[in-house]
């Protein structure tokens, strides 16, 4: 479902206000730009030549900051995934202007009118990006995937690679993808099911450019090509996490799952949504069968996400096993160094271990400092995303005050009922008594104020 907004460019104006409020940097300091230009001119050395392997990338069509490229080969009944990651660590030196600025930013922040990158574009969209316009330095992680989907890191090396195709999620065909792509994705998904993982992505509100100077607000479920591609990154991150844990070092991504009380409440929520959740099925088993294109099931997927705690980064600690409930495994982030600062250090540690070297002391130190930096960046990104969606909702509904809308109650807390409009990608709150999740109610739009990024409804029935 897509709804056009911003016919008078109110959203475009509001994005400027969001950038100002959250201090989203418009560019980089002069010393950082100078350092980036110098780094981009470096000629790779000590990189193995792997340009004969036909790597490809798979991303949104408009992406130019390409972190990952892949090549797959058969090894008996196993598959070997060669996952090439942008070698940011080769261009950035500890303590240089690029490094200091990255520690201030933590992550790339994405807005509909452009990104605020972790690194300057001369690096993130050119010299380090795995674009198909020439050789690029990369770190290749070779991951063995057996028929049951078990993964193991076979090796890691710095290498020159050449991408032969920039493929896009919405247009890619099976014929364009490397042989074994679908099989590898299926194996990873099968392994997830076997270990009880619940990595199911609900549709999220998203504001995107319409290509004509305006923007659209939509609920967008993941495309099948995205889901399959995510399995490649997952396989690599799981294999790397296992290596780090075995060597008593690393930075891990953790996520607590819903507890028993949450599951009881979710069963009531599912019943209220009119969903059939058999008593014999666990939450994980039931969630895997949900359809994100169905409004009630999509709303329930969001309720599941809100039931658990938030994700976090934690360093290795003696006697603790870091756990990611949605993955049902120990998990690390290593495959997006152009977008996440932490990945650069996880890559460096894995490279060292895979080649029989000690993990550098500066990397071990970074693992202790990164959780606070990444938490701050993640929190800022969440605030920006919510502000953008709030603005888009207000712009879309402005001038429709007094109209009536059908809505579904998704959950209730001390601030009232959260509702999702049935025929527009809008999530809001309303003061409603004696309702339970899943109730369908009628509401009237009282106000929509883009300048404050607010909408207000009252319940009719």
Coordinates of C-alpha atoms in Angstrom, one line a residue:
X1 CA 0.0 0.0 0.0
X2 CA 1.5 3.3 -1.0
X3 CA 0.0 6.8 -0.4
X4 CA 1.4 9.9 -2.1
X5 CA 2.3 12.8 0.1
X6 CA 4.0 16.1 -0.1
X7 CA 2.1 17.7 -3.0
X8 CA 3.1 21.1 -1.7
X9 CA 6.6 20.1 -0.6
X10 CA 5.7 20.5 3.1
X11 CA 7.5 17.2 3.8
X12 CA 10.6 18.4 2.1
X13 CA 10.6 21.5 4.2
X14 CA 10.0 19.5 7.3
X15 CA 13.0 17.2 6.7
X16 CA 15.2 20.3 7.0
X17 CA 13.8 20.9 10.4
X18 CA 14.4 17.3 11.4
X19 CA 18.0 17.6 10.3
X20 CA 18.4 20.7 12.4
X21 CA 16.7 19.3 15.5
X22 CA 18.8 16.2 15.5
X23 CA 22.0 17.9 14.4
X24 CA 22.4 15.6 11.3
X25 CA 25.6 16.8 9.7
X26 CA 25.3 18.1 6.2
X27 CA 28.9 17.4 5.4
X28 CA 32.3 16.6 7.0
X29 CA 34.9 18.9 8.5
X30 CA 37.7 20.0 6.1
X31 CA 40.4 17.9 7.7
X32 CA 38.2 14.8 7.4
X33 CA 37.5 15.5 3.7
X34 CA 41.2 16.0 3.1
X35 CA 42.0 12.8 4.8
X36 CA 39.4 11.0 2.8
X37 CA 40.8 12.3 -0.5
X38 CA 44.3 11.1 0.5
X39 CA 43.0 7.7 1.6
X40 CA 41.0 7.2 -1.6
X41 CA 44.1 7.7 -3.7
X42 CA 46.0 4.9 -1.9
X43 CA 47.0 1.9 -4.0
X44 CA 46.1 -1.5 -2.5
X45 CA 49.1 -3.6 -1.4
X46 CA 49.4 -7.0 0.3
X47 CA 46.0 -7.9 -1.2
X48 CA 45.6 -11.2 -2.9
X49 CA 44.4 -11.0 -6.5
X50 CA 40.9 -12.5 -6.6
X51 CA 39.6 -10.5 -9.6
X52 CA 39.1 -13.6 -11.6
X53 CA 36.1 -14.6 -9.4
X54 CA 32.8 -13.2 -10.7
X55 CA 31.5 -11.4 -7.6
X56 CA 28.1 -9.6 -7.8
X57 CA 26.3 -7.3 -5.4
X58 CA 22.6 -7.2 -4.6
X59 CA 21.1 -4.1 -3.0
X60 CA 18.4 -1.5 -3.5
X61 CA 18.7 -0.1 -7.0
X62 CA 19.7 3.4 -5.9
X63 CA 22.4 2.3 -3.4
X64 CA 25.9 3.4 -4.1
X65 CA 27.5 2.5 -0.7
X66 CA 27.9 -1.2 -1.4
X67 CA 29.4 -3.1 1.6
X68 CA 29.0 -6.7 0.3
X69 CA 29.6 -8.8 -2.8
X70 CA 29.4 -12.5 -3.1
X71 CA 30.5 -15.6 -5.1
X72 CA 29.3 -19.1 -4.4
X73 CA 31.0 -22.4 -5.4
X74 CA 30.2 -26.1 -4.7
X75 CA 32.5 -28.3 -2.6
X76 CA 31.0 -31.7 -2.7
X77 CA 27.6 -31.5 -1.0
X78 CA 28.7 -28.3 0.8
X79 CA 28.6 -24.8 -0.6
X80 CA 31.4 -22.2 -0.1
X81 CA 30.2 -18.7 0.2
X82 CA 32.9 -16.1 -0.6
X83 CA 31.5 -13.0 1.0
X84 CA 33.6 -9.9 0.1
X85 CA 33.2 -7.0 2.5
X86 CA 34.4 -3.4 1.8
X87 CA 37.9 -3.1 3.3
X88 CA 37.3 0.1 5.2
X89 CA 40.0 -0.8 7.7
X90 CA 42.6 -0.6 5.0
X91 CA 41.7 3.0 4.2
X92 CA 41.2 4.3 7.8
X93 CA 44.0 4.5 10.4
X94 CA 43.4 4.4 14.1
X95 CA 43.3 8.0 15.4
X96 CA 43.3 9.7 12.0
X97 CA 40.6 12.3 11.2
X98 CA 38.4 9.7 9.4
X99 CA 38.6 7.5 12.4
X100 CA 37.8 10.2 15.0
X101 CA 34.8 11.4 12.9
X102 CA 33.5 7.9 12.6
X103 CA 33.6 7.5 16.4
X104 CA 31.5 10.6 16.7
X105 CA 28.9 9.4 14.2
X106 CA 28.8 5.7 15.0
X107 CA 26.5 4.8 12.0
X108 CA 25.3 6.2 8.7
X109 CA 21.9 8.0 9.2
X110 CA 19.4 7.6 6.4
X111 CA 16.7 10.2 5.6
X112 CA 14.5 10.3 2.5
X113 CA 16.4 13.3 1.1
X114 CA 19.8 11.8 1.5
X115 CA 22.1 10.1 3.9
X116 CA 24.6 11.4 6.5
X117 CA 27.4 8.9 5.9
X118 CA 29.8 7.4 8.4
X119 CA 32.6 8.2 5.9
X120 CA 32.8 10.9 3.2
X121 CA 31.3 9.9 -0.2
X122 CA 34.7 9.8 -1.9
X123 CA 35.2 6.6 0.2
X124 CA 31.8 5.3 1.0
X125 CA 30.4 5.7 -2.5
X126 CA 33.6 5.3 -4.6
X127 CA 36.9 4.0 -3.4
X128 CA 35.7 1.5 -0.8
X129 CA 32.3 0.7 -2.3
X130 CA 32.1 -2.6 -4.2
X131 CA 30.8 -1.0 -7.4
X132 CA 31.2 -2.8 -10.8
X133 CA 33.6 -0.3 -12.3
X134 CA 37.0 -1.7 -11.4
X135 CA 38.9 -3.7 -8.8
X136 CA 38.3 -2.9 -5.2
X137 CA 40.2 -3.9 -2.0
X138 CA 38.0 -6.1 0.1
X139 CA 38.1 -8.6 3.0
X140 CA 36.8 -12.0 1.8
X141 CA 35.3 -14.3 4.3
X142 CA 35.0 -17.8 3.0
X143 CA 32.1 -19.6 4.8
X144 CA 31.4 -23.4 4.4
X145 CA 27.6 -24.2 4.5
X146 CA 26.7 -27.8 4.8
X147 CA 23.4 -29.3 3.5
X148 CA 21.7 -28.7 6.9
X149 CA 22.7 -25.1 6.9
X150 CA 25.5 -25.3 9.5
X151 CA 28.2 -22.7 8.9
X152 CA 31.9 -22.6 9.5
X153 CA 34.5 -19.9 8.7
X154 CA 37.0 -21.5 6.3
X155 CA 39.3 -18.4 6.0
X156 CA 39.6 -14.6 5.8
X157 CA 41.9 -12.6 3.6
X158 CA 42.5 -9.2 2.2
X159 CA 42.0 -9.3 -1.6
X160 CA 41.3 -7.3 -4.7
X161 CA 38.0 -8.3 -6.2
X162 CA 36.0 -7.2 -9.2
X163 CA 32.2 -7.1 -9.1
X164 CA 30.7 -8.0 -12.5
X165 CA 27.1 -6.9 -11.8
X166 CA 25.2 -4.5 -9.6
X167 CA 21.9 -6.3 -9.1
X168 CA 18.8 -4.7 -7.6
X169 CA 16.2 -6.3 -5.2
X170 CA 13.2 -5.3 -7.3
X171 CA 14.4 -6.3 -10.7
X172 CA 16.9 -9.2 -10.2
X173 CA 16.1 -12.5 -11.9
X174 CA 17.2 -16.0 -10.8
X175 CA 19.3 -16.2 -14.0
X176 CA 21.4 -13.2 -13.0
X177 CA 22.3 -14.7 -9.6
X178 CA 25.3 -17.0 -9.0
X179 CA 24.6 -20.7 -9.0
X180 CA 23.8 -22.0 -5.6
X181 CA 22.2 -18.7 -4.4
X182 CA 18.7 -20.1 -3.8
X183 CA 20.1 -23.3 -2.4
X184 CA 22.4 -21.5 0.1
X185 CA 19.6 -19.3 1.2
X186 CA 17.3 -22.3 1.7
X187 CA 19.9 -24.1 3.7
X188 CA 20.4 -21.1 6.1
X189 CA 16.6 -20.7 6.5
X190 CA 16.3 -24.4 7.2
X191 CA 18.9 -24.2 9.9
X192 CA 17.1 -21.2 11.4
X193 CA 13.9 -23.2 11.7
X194 CA 15.8 -26.2 13.2
X195 CA 17.3 -24.1 16.0
X196 CA 14.1 -22.2 16.7
X197 CA 15.1 -18.8 15.3
X198 CA 12.4 -16.2 14.7
X199 CA 14.1 -13.9 12.2
X200 CA 10.9 -12.7 10.6
X201 CA 10.8 -9.0 9.5
X202 CA 7.4 -7.3 9.8
X203 CA 6.6 -4.5 7.4
X204 CA 7.6 -1.1 8.6
X205 CA 6.5 2.4 7.8
X206 CA 8.9 3.9 5.2
X207 CA 9.2 7.2 3.6
X208 CA 10.8 7.2 0.2
X209 CA 11.3 9.5 -2.8
X210 CA 8.8 9.2 -5.5
X211 CA 11.3 10.2 -8.2
X212 CA 9.5 13.4 -9.0
X213 CA 10.6 15.6 -6.1
X214 CA 8.0 14.3 -3.7
X215 CA 7.8 11.4 -1.2
X216 CA 5.7 8.4 -0.5
X217 CA 4.7 6.9 2.9
X218 CA 4.2 3.1 2.8
X219 CA 4.2 -0.1 4.7
X220 CA 6.8 -2.1 2.9
X221 CA 7.4 -5.9 3.5
X222 CA 10.7 -7.3 2.4
X223 CA 11.0 -8.7 -1.1
X224 CA 11.9 -12.4 -1.5
X225 CA 15.3 -11.4 -3.0
X226 CA 16.0 -9.3 0.2
X227 CA 15.2 -12.2 2.4
X228 CA 17.4 -14.6 0.5
X229 CA 20.2 -12.1 0.4
X230 CA 20.0 -11.5 4.1
X231 CA 20.7 -15.2 4.6
X232 CA 24.1 -14.7 3.1
X233 CA 25.0 -12.0 5.5
X234 CA 23.5 -14.0 8.4
X235 CA 25.6 -17.0 7.5
X236 CA 28.8 -14.9 7.5
X237 CA 28.0 -13.1 10.8
X238 CA 27.1 -16.4 12.6
X239 CA 30.3 -18.0 11.4
X240 CA 32.4 -15.0 12.5
X241 CA 30.6 -14.9 15.9
X242 CA 31.5 -18.6 16.5
X243 CA 35.2 -17.8 15.8
X244 CA 35.3 -14.8 18.1
X245 CA 33.5 -16.6 20.9
X246 CA 35.9 -19.6 20.6
X247 CA 38.9 -17.2 20.9
X248 CA 37.4 -15.3 23.9
X249 CA 37.1 -12.0 22.2
X250 CA 34.8 -9.9 20.1
X251 CA 31.8 -7.6 20.0
X252 CA 28.4 -9.3 19.8
X253 CA 24.8 -8.3 18.9
X254 CA 22.3 -9.4 21.5
X255 CA 18.5 -9.4 21.7
X256 CA 16.4 -10.7 24.6
X257 CA 13.2 -12.6 23.5
X258 CA 9.7 -12.4 25.0
X259 CA 9.4 -14.0 28.4
X260 CA 6.6 -16.4 29.5
X261 CA 4.3 -13.5 30.5
X262 CA 4.8 -11.8 27.2
X263 CA 3.9 -15.0 25.3
X264 CA 0.7 -15.3 27.4
X265 CA -0.3 -11.7 26.5
X266 CA 0.6 -12.3 22.9
X267 CA -1.7 -15.3 22.7
X268 CA -4.5 -13.0 23.9
X269 CA -3.5 -10.4 21.3
X270 CA -3.6 -13.0 18.5
X271 CA -7.0 -14.1 19.6
X272 CA -8.2 -10.5 19.5
X273 CA -6.8 -10.1 16.0
X274 CA -8.9 -13.1 15.0
X275 CA -5.7 -15.1 14.3
X276 CA -5.6 -18.9 14.8
X277 CA -2.6 -19.7 16.9
X278 CA -2.7 -23.4 17.7
X279 CA -1.9 -24.2 21.3
X280 CA 0.7 -26.8 20.1
X281 CA 2.7 -24.2 18.2
X282 CA 5.4 -22.2 19.9
X283 CA 5.6 -18.4 19.3
X284 CA 8.6 -19.0 17.0
X285 CA 6.9 -21.6 15.0
X286 CA 3.8 -19.5 14.6
X287 CA 5.6 -16.4 13.8
X288 CA 7.4 -18.0 10.9
X289 CA 4.1 -18.7 9.2
X290 CA 2.8 -15.1 9.4
X291 CA 2.1 -13.2 6.2
X292 CA 3.4 -9.6 6.4
X293 CA 1.0 -8.6 3.6
X294 CA -2.0 -9.3 5.7
X295 CA -2.9 -6.3 7.9
X296 CA -3.9 -8.3 11.0
X297 CA -0.9 -10.6 10.8
X298 CA 1.5 -7.7 10.1
X299 CA 0.2 -5.8 13.1
X300 CA 0.7 -8.9 15.2
X301 CA 4.3 -9.2 14.0
X302 CA 4.9 -5.7 15.2
X303 CA 3.3 -6.6 18.6
X304 CA 5.8 -9.5 18.8
X305 CA 8.7 -7.1 18.2
X306 CA 7.5 -4.7 20.9
X307 CA 7.1 -7.6 23.4
X308 CA 10.9 -8.3 23.6
X309 CA 13.7 -6.1 24.8
X310 CA 15.9 -3.9 22.6
X311 CA 19.0 -5.1 20.8
X312 CA 22.4 -4.2 22.1
X313 CA 26.1 -4.6 21.5
X314 CA 28.2 -6.4 24.2
X315 CA 31.9 -7.3 24.3
X316 CA 33.1 -10.8 25.2
X317 CA 32.9 -11.5 28.9
X318 CA 34.2 -14.5 30.8
X319 CA 31.5 -16.9 31.7
X320 CA 28.8 -15.3 29.5
X321 CA 27.4 -16.5 26.2
X322 CA 26.0 -13.6 24.2
X323 CA 22.7 -14.5 22.7
X324 CA 20.4 -13.1 20.0
X325 CA 16.9 -14.4 20.6
X326 CA 15.6 -13.8 17.1
X327 CA 18.6 -15.6 15.6
X328 CA 18.6 -18.3 18.4
X329 CA 22.4 -18.1 18.2
X330 CA 25.5 -16.1 19.1
X331 CA 25.6 -13.3 16.6
X332 CA 28.0 -10.5 15.5
X333 CA 27.8 -7.6 13.0
X334 CA 30.7 -7.7 10.5
X335 CA 29.2 -7.2 7.1
X336 CA 28.3 -3.5 6.9
X337 CA 31.5 -1.5 7.7
X338 CA 30.5 1.4 5.5
X339 CA 27.4 1.9 7.6
X340 CA 28.4 0.7 11.1
X341 CA 31.6 1.6 13.0
X342 CA 31.6 -1.6 15.1
X343 CA 31.9 -3.8 12.0
X344 CA 35.3 -2.4 11.1
X345 CA 36.7 -3.7 14.4
X346 CA 35.0 -7.1 14.2
X347 CA 36.5 -7.6 10.8
X348 CA 40.0 -6.7 12.0
X349 CA 39.7 -9.2 14.9
X350 CA 38.4 -11.9 12.6
X351 CA 41.2 -11.3 10.1
X352 CA 43.8 -11.6 12.8
X353 CA 42.4 -14.8 14.3
X354 CA 41.9 -16.5 10.9
X355 CA 45.5 -15.8 10.0
X356 CA 47.0 -16.9 13.3
X357 CA 47.8 -13.5 14.6
X358 CA 46.8 -11.9 18.0
X359 CA 43.9 -9.5 18.0
X360 CA 45.4 -6.0 18.1
X361 CA 45.2 -4.3 21.5
X362 CA 43.5 -1.2 20.0
X363 CA 40.8 -3.5 18.7
X364 CA 40.3 -5.2 22.1
X365 CA 40.0 -1.7 23.6
X366 CA 37.5 -0.6 21.0
X367 CA 35.3 -3.6 21.9
X368 CA 34.9 -2.2 25.4
X369 CA 34.1 1.4 24.2
X370 CA 31.9 0.6 21.2
X371 CA 28.6 -0.4 23.0
X372 CA 28.0 3.1 24.3
X373 CA 28.9 4.7 20.9
X374 CA 26.7 2.3 19.0
X375 CA 23.8 2.6 21.4
X376 CA 23.8 6.4 21.1
X377 CA 23.9 6.2 17.3
X378 CA 21.1 3.6 17.2
X379 CA 19.0 5.7 19.5
X380 CA 19.5 8.8 17.3
X381 CA 18.6 6.7 14.2
X382 CA 15.4 5.6 15.8
X383 CA 14.5 9.1 16.8
X384 CA 15.1 10.4 13.2
X385 CA 13.1 7.5 11.6
X386 CA 10.2 8.2 13.9
X387 CA 10.3 11.9 13.3
X388 CA 10.3 11.4 9.5
X389 CA 7.3 9.0 9.7
X390 CA 5.4 11.4 12.0
X391 CA 6.0 14.2 9.6
X392 CA 4.9 12.2 6.6
X393 CA 1.7 11.1 8.4
X394 CA 0.9 14.7 9.3
X395 CA 1.5 15.9 5.7
X396 CA -0.5 13.1 4.2
X397 CA -3.5 13.8 6.5
X398 CA -3.4 17.6 6.5
X399 CA -6.6 19.0 5.1
X400 CA -8.6 15.8 5.9
X401 CA -9.7 16.9 9.4
X402 CA -13.2 15.7 10.1
X403 CA -12.9 12.6 8.0
X404 CA -13.7 9.2 9.5
X405 CA -11.3 6.2 9.3
X406 CA -11.5 2.5 10.2
X407 CA -8.7 1.4 12.4
X408 CA -7.4 -1.6 14.3
X409 CA -6.2 -1.4 17.9
X410 CA -2.7 -2.9 17.9
X411 CA -1.8 -2.5 21.6
X412 CA -2.6 -0.6 24.8
X413 CA -0.4 1.1 27.4
X414 CA -0.6 3.9 29.9
X415 CA -0.8 6.5 27.1
X416 CA -3.9 5.0 25.5
X417 CA -4.6 2.7 22.6
X418 CA -2.2 2.5 19.6
X419 CA -4.1 2.1 16.3
X420 CA -3.3 1.3 12.7
X421 CA -5.5 2.8 10.1
X422 CA -6.9 0.1 7.8
X423 CA -6.5 1.9 4.5
X424 CA -3.6 4.2 5.0
X425 CA 0.0 3.5 6.3
X426 CA -0.6 5.4 9.6
X427 CA 0.0 4.3 13.2
X428 CA -1.3 6.7 15.9
X429 CA -2.7 6.9 19.4
X430 CA -6.3 7.5 20.5
X431 CA -7.9 7.9 23.9
X432 CA -10.1 4.8 23.9
X433 CA -11.7 3.0 26.8
X434 CA -12.8 -0.7 27.0
X435 CA -10.9 -1.8 24.0
X436 CA -8.4 -4.7 23.5
X437 CA -5.8 -5.4 20.8
X438 CA -7.5 -6.5 17.7
X439 CA -10.7 -4.4 18.1
X440 CA -11.8 -2.5 15.0
X441 CA -12.9 1.0 15.8
X442 CA -13.9 4.1 13.9
X443 CA -12.0 7.3 14.5
X444 CA -12.2 10.9 13.3
X445 CA -9.2 13.0 12.4
X446 CA -9.2 16.0 14.7
X447 CA -5.9 17.6 13.5
X448 CA -2.8 17.1 11.4
X449 CA 0.0 19.6 11.9
X450 CA 3.2 19.0 9.9
X451 CA 5.1 21.8 11.7
X452 CA 4.7 19.8 15.0
X453 CA 4.7 16.4 13.2
X454 CA 1.5 15.5 15.0
X455 CA -1.9 13.9 14.2
X456 CA -4.8 13.6 16.6
X457 CA -7.8 11.3 16.4
X458 CA -10.9 10.8 18.5
X459 CA -12.8 7.6 18.8
X460 CA -16.3 7.5 17.3
X461 CA -17.3 3.8 17.7

